[in-house]
Tab-separated table of C-alpha atoms in Angstrom:
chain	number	residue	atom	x	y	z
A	865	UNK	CA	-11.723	-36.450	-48.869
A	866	UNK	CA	-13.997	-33.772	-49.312
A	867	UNK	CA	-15.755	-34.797	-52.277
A	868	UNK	CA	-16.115	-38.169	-50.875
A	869	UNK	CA	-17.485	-36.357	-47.817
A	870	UNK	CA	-20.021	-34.500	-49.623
A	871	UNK	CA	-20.870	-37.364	-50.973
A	872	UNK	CA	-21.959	-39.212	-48.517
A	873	UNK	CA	-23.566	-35.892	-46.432
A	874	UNK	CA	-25.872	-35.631	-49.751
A	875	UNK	CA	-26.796	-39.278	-50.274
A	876	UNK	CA	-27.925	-38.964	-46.293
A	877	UNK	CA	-30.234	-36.451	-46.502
A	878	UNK	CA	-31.643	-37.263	-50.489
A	879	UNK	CA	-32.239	-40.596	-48.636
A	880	UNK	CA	-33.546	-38.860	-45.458
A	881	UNK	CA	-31.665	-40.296	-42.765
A	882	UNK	CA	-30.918	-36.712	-42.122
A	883	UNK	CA	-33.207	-33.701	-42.135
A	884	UNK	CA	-32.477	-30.359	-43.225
A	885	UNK	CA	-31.159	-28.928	-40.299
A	886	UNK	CA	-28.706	-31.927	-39.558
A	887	UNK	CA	-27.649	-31.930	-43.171
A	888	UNK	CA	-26.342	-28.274	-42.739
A	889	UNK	CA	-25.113	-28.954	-39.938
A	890	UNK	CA	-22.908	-32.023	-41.174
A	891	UNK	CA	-22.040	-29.916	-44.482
A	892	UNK	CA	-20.328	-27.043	-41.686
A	893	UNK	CA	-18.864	-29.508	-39.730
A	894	UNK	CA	-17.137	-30.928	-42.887
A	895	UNK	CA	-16.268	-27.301	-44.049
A	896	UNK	CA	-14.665	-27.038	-40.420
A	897	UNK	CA	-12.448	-29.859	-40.778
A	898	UNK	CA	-11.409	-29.090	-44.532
A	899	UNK	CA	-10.302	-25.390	-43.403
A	900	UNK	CA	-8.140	-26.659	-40.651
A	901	UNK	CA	-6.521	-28.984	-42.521
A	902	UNK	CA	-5.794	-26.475	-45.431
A	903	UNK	CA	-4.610	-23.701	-42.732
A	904	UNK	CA	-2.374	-26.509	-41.341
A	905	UNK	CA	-0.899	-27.485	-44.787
A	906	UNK	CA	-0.498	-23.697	-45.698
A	907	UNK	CA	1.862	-23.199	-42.985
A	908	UNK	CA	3.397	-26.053	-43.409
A	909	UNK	CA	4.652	-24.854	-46.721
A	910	UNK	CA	5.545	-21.385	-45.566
A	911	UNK	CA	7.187	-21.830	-42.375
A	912	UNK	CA	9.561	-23.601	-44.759
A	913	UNK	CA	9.990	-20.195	-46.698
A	914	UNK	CA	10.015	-18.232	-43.664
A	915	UNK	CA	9.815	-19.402	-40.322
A	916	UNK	CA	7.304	-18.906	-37.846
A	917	UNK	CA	5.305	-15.231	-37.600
A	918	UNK	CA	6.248	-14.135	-34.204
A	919	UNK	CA	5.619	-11.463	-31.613
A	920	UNK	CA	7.527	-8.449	-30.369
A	921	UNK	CA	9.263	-10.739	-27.772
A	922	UNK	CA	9.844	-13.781	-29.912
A	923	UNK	CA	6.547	-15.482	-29.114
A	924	UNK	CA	4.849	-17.066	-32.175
A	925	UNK	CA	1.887	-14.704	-33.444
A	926	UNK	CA	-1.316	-16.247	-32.866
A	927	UNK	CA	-3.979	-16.414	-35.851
A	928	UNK	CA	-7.536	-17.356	-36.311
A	929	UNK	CA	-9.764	-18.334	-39.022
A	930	UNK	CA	-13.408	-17.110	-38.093
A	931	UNK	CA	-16.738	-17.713	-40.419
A	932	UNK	CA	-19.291	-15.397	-41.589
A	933	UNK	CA	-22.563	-16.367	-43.395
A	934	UNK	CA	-23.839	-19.668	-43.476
A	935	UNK	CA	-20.626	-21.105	-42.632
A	936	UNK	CA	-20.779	-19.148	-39.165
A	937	UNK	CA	-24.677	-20.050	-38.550
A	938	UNK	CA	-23.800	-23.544	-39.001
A	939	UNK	CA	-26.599	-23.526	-42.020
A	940	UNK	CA	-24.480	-24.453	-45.249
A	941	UNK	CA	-26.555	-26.378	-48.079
A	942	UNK	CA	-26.209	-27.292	-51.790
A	943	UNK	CA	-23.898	-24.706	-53.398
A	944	UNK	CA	-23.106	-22.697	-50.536
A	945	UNK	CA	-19.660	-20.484	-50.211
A	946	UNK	CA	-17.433	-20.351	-47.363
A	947	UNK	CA	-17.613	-16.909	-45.878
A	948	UNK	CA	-14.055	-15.997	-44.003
A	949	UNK	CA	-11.934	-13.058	-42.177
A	950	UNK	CA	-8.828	-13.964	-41.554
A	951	UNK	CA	-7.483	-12.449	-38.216
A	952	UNK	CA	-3.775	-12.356	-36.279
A	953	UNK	CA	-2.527	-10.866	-33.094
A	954	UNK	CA	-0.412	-8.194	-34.502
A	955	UNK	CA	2.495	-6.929	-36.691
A	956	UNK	CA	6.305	-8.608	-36.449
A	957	UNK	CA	8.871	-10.660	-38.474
A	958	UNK	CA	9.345	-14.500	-39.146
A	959	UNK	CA	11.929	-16.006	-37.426
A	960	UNK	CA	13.565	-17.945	-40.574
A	961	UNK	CA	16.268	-16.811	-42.822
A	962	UNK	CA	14.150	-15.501	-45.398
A	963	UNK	CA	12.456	-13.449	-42.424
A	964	UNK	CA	9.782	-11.176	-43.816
A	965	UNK	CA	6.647	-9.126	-42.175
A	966	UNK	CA	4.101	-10.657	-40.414
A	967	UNK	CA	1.595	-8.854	-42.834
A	968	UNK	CA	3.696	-10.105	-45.806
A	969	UNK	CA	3.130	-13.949	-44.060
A	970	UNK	CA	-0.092	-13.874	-43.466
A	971	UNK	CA	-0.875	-12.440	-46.451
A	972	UNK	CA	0.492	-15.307	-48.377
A	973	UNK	CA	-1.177	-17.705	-46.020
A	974	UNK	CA	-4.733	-16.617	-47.088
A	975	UNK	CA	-3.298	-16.955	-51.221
A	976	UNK	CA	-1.906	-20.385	-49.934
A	977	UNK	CA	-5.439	-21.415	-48.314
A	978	UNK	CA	-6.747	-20.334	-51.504
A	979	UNK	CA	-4.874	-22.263	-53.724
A	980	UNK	CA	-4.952	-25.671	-51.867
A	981	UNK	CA	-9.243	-25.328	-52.046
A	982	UNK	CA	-9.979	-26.509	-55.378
A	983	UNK	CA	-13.841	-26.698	-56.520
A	984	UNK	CA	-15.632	-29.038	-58.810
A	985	UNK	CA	-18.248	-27.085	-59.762
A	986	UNK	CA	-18.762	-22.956	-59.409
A	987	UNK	CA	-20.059	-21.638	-56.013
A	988	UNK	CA	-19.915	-25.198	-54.253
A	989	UNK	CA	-17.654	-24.435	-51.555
A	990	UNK	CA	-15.794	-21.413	-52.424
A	991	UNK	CA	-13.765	-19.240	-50.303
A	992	UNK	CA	-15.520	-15.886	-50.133
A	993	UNK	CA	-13.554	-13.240	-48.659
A	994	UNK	CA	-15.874	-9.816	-49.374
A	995	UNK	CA	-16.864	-9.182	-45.870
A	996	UNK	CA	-12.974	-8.633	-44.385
A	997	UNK	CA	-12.085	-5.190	-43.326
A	998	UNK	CA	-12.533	-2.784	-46.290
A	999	UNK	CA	-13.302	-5.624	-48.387
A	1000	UNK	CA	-11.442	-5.936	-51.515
A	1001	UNK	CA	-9.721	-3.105	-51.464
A	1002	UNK	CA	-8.480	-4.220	-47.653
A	1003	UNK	CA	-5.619	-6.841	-47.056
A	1004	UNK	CA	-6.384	-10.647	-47.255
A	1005	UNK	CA	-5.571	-11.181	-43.487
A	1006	UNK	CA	-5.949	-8.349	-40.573
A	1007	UNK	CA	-4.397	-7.452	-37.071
A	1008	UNK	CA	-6.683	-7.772	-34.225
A	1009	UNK	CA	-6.453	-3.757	-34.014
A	1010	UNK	CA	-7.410	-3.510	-37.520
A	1011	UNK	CA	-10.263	-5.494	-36.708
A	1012	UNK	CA	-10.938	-3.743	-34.172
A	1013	UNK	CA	-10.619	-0.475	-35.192
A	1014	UNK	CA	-12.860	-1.615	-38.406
A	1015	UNK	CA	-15.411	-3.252	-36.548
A	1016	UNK	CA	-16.341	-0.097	-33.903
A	1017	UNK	CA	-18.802	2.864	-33.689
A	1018	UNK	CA	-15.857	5.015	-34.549
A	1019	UNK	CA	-14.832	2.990	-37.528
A	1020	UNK	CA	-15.506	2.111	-40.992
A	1021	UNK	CA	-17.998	-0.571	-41.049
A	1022	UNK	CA	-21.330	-0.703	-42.835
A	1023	UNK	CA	-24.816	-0.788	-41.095
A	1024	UNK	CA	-24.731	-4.300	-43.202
A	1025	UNK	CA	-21.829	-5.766	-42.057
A	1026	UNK	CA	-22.591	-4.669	-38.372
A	1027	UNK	CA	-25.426	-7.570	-39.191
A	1028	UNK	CA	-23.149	-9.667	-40.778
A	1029	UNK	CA	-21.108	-9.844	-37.737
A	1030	UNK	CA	-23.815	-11.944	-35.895
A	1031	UNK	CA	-22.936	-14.763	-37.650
A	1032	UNK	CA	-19.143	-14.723	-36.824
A	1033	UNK	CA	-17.773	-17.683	-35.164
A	1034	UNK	CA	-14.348	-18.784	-34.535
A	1035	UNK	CA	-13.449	-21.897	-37.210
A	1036	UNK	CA	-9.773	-22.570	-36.906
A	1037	UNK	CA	-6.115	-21.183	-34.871
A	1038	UNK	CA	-6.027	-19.585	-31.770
A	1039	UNK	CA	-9.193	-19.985	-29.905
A	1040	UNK	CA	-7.910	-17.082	-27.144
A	1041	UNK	CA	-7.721	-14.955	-30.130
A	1042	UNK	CA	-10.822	-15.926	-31.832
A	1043	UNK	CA	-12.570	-15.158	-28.577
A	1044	UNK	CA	-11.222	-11.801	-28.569
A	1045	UNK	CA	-12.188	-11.325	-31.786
A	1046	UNK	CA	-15.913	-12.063	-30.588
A	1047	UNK	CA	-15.346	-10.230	-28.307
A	1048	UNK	CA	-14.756	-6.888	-30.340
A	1049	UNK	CA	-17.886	-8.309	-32.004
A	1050	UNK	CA	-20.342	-8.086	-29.609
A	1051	UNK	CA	-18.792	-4.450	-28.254
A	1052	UNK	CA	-20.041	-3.290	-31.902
A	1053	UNK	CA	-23.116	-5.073	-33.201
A	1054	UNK	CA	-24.341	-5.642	-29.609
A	1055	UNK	CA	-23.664	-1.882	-28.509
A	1056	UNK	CA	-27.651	-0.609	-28.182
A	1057	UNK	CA	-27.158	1.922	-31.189
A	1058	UNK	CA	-30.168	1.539	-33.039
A	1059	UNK	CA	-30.211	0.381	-36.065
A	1060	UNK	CA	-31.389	1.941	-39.103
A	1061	UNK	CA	-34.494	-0.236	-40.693
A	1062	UNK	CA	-35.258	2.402	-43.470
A	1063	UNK	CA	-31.647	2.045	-44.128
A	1064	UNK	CA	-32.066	-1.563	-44.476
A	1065	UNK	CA	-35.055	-1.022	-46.790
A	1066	UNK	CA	-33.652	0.745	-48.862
A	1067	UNK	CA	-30.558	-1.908	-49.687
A	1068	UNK	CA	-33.261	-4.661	-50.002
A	1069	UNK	CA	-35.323	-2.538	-52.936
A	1070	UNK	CA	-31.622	-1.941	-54.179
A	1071	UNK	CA	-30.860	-5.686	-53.982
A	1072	UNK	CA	-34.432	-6.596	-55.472
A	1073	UNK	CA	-33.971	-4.335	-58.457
A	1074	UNK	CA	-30.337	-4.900	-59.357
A	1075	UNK	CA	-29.965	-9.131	-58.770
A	1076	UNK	CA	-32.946	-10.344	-59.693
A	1077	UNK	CA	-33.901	-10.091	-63.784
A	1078	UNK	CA	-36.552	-8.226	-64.738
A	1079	UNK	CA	-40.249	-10.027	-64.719
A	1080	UNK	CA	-38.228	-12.825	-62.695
A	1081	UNK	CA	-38.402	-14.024	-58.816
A	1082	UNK	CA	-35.707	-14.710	-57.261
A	1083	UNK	CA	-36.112	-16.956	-53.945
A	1084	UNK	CA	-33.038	-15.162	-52.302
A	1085	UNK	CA	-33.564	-11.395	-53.264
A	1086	UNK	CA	-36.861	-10.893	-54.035
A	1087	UNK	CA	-39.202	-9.017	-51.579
A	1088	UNK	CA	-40.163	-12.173	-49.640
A	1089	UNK	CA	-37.065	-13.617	-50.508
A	1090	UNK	CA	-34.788	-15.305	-47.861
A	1091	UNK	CA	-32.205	-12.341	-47.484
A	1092	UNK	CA	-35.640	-10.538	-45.884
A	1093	UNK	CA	-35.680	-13.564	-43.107
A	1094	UNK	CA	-32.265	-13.380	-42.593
A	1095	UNK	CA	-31.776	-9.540	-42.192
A	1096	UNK	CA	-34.823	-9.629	-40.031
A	1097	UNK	CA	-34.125	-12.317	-37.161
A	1098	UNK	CA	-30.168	-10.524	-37.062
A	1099	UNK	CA	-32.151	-7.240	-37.019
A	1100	UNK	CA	-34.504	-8.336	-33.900
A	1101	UNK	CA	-30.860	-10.084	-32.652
A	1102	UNK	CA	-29.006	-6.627	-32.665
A	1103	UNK	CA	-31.929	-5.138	-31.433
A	1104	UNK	CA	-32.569	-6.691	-28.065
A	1105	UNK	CA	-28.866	-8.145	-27.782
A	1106	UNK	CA	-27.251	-5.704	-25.868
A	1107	UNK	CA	-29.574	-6.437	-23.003
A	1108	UNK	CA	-30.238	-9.891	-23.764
A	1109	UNK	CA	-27.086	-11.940	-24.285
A	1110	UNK	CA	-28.782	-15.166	-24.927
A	1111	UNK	CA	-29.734	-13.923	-28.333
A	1112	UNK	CA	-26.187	-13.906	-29.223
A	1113	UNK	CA	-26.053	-17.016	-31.281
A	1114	UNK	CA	-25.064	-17.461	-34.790
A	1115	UNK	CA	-27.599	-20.036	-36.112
A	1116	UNK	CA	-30.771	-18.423	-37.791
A	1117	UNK	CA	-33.052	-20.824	-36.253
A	1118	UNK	CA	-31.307	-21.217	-32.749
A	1119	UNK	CA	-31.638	-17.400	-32.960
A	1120	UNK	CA	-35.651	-16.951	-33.556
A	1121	UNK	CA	-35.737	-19.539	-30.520
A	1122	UNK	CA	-34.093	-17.646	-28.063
A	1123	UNK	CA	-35.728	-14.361	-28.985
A	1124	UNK	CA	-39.005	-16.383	-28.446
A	1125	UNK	CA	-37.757	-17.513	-25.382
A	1126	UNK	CA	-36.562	-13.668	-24.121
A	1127	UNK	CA	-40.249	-12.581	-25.334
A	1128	UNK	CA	-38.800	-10.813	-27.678
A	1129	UNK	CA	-41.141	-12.676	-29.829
A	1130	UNK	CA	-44.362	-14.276	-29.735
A	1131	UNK	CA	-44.526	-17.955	-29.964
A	1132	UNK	CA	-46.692	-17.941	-33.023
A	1133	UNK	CA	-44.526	-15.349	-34.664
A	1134	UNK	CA	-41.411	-17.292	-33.911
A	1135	UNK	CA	-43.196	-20.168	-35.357
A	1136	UNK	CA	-44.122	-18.267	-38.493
A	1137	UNK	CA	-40.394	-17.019	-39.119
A	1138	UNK	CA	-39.287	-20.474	-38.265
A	1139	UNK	CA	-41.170	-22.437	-40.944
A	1140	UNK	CA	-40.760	-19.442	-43.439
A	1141	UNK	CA	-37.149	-19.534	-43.536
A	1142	UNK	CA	-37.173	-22.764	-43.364
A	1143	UNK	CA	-39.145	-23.108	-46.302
A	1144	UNK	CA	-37.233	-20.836	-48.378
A	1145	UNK	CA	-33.600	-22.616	-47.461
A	1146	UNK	CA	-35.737	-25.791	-48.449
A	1147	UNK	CA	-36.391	-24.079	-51.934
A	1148	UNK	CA	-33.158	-22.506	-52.821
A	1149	UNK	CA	-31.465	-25.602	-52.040
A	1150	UNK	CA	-33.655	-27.276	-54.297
A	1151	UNK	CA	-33.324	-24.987	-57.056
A	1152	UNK	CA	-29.135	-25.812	-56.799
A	1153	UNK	CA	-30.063	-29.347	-56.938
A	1154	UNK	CA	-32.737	-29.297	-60.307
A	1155	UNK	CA	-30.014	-26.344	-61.955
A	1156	UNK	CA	-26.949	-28.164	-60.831
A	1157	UNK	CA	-25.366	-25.147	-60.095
A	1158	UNK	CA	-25.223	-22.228	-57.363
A	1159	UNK	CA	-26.072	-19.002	-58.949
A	1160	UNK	CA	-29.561	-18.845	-60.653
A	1161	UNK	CA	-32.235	-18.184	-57.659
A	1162	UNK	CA	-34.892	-17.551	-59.989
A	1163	UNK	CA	-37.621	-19.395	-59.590
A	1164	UNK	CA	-39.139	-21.216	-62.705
A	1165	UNK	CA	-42.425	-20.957	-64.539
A	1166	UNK	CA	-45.032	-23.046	-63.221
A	1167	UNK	CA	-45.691	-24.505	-66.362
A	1168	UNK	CA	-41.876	-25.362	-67.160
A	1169	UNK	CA	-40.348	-29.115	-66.877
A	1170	UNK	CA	-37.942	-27.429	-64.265
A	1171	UNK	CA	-40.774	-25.998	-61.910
A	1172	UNK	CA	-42.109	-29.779	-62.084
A	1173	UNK	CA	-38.608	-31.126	-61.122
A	1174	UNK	CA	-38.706	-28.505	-58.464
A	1175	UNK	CA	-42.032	-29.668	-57.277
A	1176	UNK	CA	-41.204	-33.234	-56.954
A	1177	UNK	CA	-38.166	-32.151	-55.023
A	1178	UNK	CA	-39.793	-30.165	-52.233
A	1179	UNK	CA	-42.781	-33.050	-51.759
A	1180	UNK	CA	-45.427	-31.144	-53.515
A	1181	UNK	CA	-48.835	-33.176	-55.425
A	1182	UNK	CA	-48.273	-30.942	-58.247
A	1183	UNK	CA	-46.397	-27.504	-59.652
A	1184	UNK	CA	-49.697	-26.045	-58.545
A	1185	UNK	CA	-49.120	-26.734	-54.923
A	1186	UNK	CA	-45.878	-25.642	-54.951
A	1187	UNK	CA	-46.784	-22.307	-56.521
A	1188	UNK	CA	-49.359	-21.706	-53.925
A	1189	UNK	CA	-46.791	-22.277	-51.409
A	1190	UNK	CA	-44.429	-20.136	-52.930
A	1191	UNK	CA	-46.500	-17.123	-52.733
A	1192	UNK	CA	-47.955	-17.616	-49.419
A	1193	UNK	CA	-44.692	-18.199	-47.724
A	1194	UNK	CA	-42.829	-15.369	-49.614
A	1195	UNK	CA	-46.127	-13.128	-48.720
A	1196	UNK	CA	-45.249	-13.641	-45.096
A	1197	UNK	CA	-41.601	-12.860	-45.450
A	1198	UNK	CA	-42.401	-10.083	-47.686
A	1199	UNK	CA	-44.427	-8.583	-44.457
A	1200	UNK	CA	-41.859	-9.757	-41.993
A	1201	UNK	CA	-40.411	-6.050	-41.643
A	1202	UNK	CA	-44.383	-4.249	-40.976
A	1203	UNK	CA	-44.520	-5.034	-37.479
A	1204	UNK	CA	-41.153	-3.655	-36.623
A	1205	UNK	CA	-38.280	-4.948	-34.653
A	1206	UNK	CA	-38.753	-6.058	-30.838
A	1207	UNK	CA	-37.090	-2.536	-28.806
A	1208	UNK	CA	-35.589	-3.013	-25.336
């Protein structure tokens, strides 16, 4: 079903009944579907084991699947993973036979979900888990208090996965939980504690110097790269947020929008960003297509066969247009960070 799905989503928008935006749209909608049916399955198999997880007073334990990444912005594209944190109400016991701890359960849940989502090719659709609490040295699945505690001035989390938490939405389970789990979210990224931007810097020359190859460009991580649109709009978002709860969206471009429409930005800036990141989703998705793979962001030399394919791809009269492209929009992201964040 999937592959068939994706199928048919890709023939739509190579065709162009479907423009880019619609196209990731249909992709997370798709995603959405494929991880409810694979939680459903999952438990399926082990409430056979072990009964249902339950509560204190013998209520079952609610759960919730929530998305991070493009997955939670609604933006997925050609070889994107599925970013997830796996969330449930709180410790207990199964009520089967076999009864065992909820953390034991749910722990097996997340290796079930695993197992049943098979890929046909690396990076296209895989189940990323790296941005749950503690990440992999935390457990697969957490209680809403270890959320909680994780995810809080006092606790452990990251400046960069206080950013990462804009994009969280609730996917599958217990929307009453997944709802408290947003909220949590927006008492920690939305608190009004400034954020650090030489902090952020700083990662991004990390990021620029230790994923991209030497003498290459990489249209993800190097300066003027995407990750420099991305980590500015949730920036601005984190910035003005507590105040301004309209801003709270997921969606990259839903989110440069609404900060245009708080003032937060200018109209022609928010224009700027919009066709910016726009363009560079445009490209990396491109780049999956000519490579047939997910990994290698690199853009090719101009005079290279691939840079031609590349060209053709994006609409372009000739590699030389598409170069000149390249480096104006990627000059404008590269400069995205001089005029600082919008303060409130």
């Amino acid at each position: 079903f999937k592959d068939r799905e994706m199928f048919r989503i890709d023939l739509r928008h190579i065709t162009k009944r479907i423009g880019f935006r619609e196209f990731s749209s249909e992709l997370s909608d798709l995603a959405e579907v494929i991880i409810e049916a694979t939680a459903r399955l999952s438990h399926q198999e082990l409430e056979t084991r072990f009964g249902l997880p339950t509560l204190a007073d013998g209520q079952p334990c609610p759960w919730c699947i929530c998305a991070l990444g493009k997955f939670g912005g609604r933006e997925l594209g050609f070889g994107s993973d599925i970013e997830l944190i796996f969330v449930y109400q709180t410790e207990g016991v199964t009520s089967g036979p076999n009864s065992v701890e909820n953390s034991r359960y749910f722990g097996d849940f997340v290796r079930a979900c695993l197992g049943k989502l098979t890929t046909r090719r690396e990076g296209i659709f895989e189940i990323d888990l790296r941005l749950r609490p503690y990440g992999a040295s935390g457990p697969l699945a957490s209680t809403l208090e270890g959320f909680n505690e994780y995810y809080s001035a006092e606790g452990n989390a990251r400046q960069f996965e206080r950013m990462a938490l804009v994009k969280l939405r609730p996917v599958a389970g217990d929307l009453k939980l997944g709802n408290l789990a947003l909220q949590s979210r927006d008492a920690f990224v939305y608190s009004g504690i400034p954020l650090d931007v030489e902090n952020i810097l700083h990662l991004r020359q990390r990021q620029a110097t230790e994923l991209v190859p030497s003498g290459q460009t990489s249209a993800k991580h190097s300066p003027g790269g995407l990750v420099d649109m991305e980590y500015y709009v949730q920036a601005c978002q984190v910035a003005v947020g507590h105040l301004d709860s309209s801003v709270r969206v997921s969606n990259t471009l839903d989110a440069i929008e609404r900060l245009a429409r708080g003032r937060h930005l200018s109209e022609e800036r928010a224009k700027e960003l919009s066709n910016t990141y726009s363009f560079l989703r445009r490209l990396i998705d491109a780049l999956r297509v000519v490579r047939g793979h997910a990994r290698d962001l690199t853009i090719p030399a101009t005079e290279s066969r691939e840079f031609a394919y590349l060209a053709r791809r994006l609409q372009h009269n000739s590699p030389e247009q598409l170069q000149k492209t390249i480096v104006a929009q990627m000059d404008i992201a590269r400069r995205v960070w001089d005029s600082g964040i919008p303060q409130r």
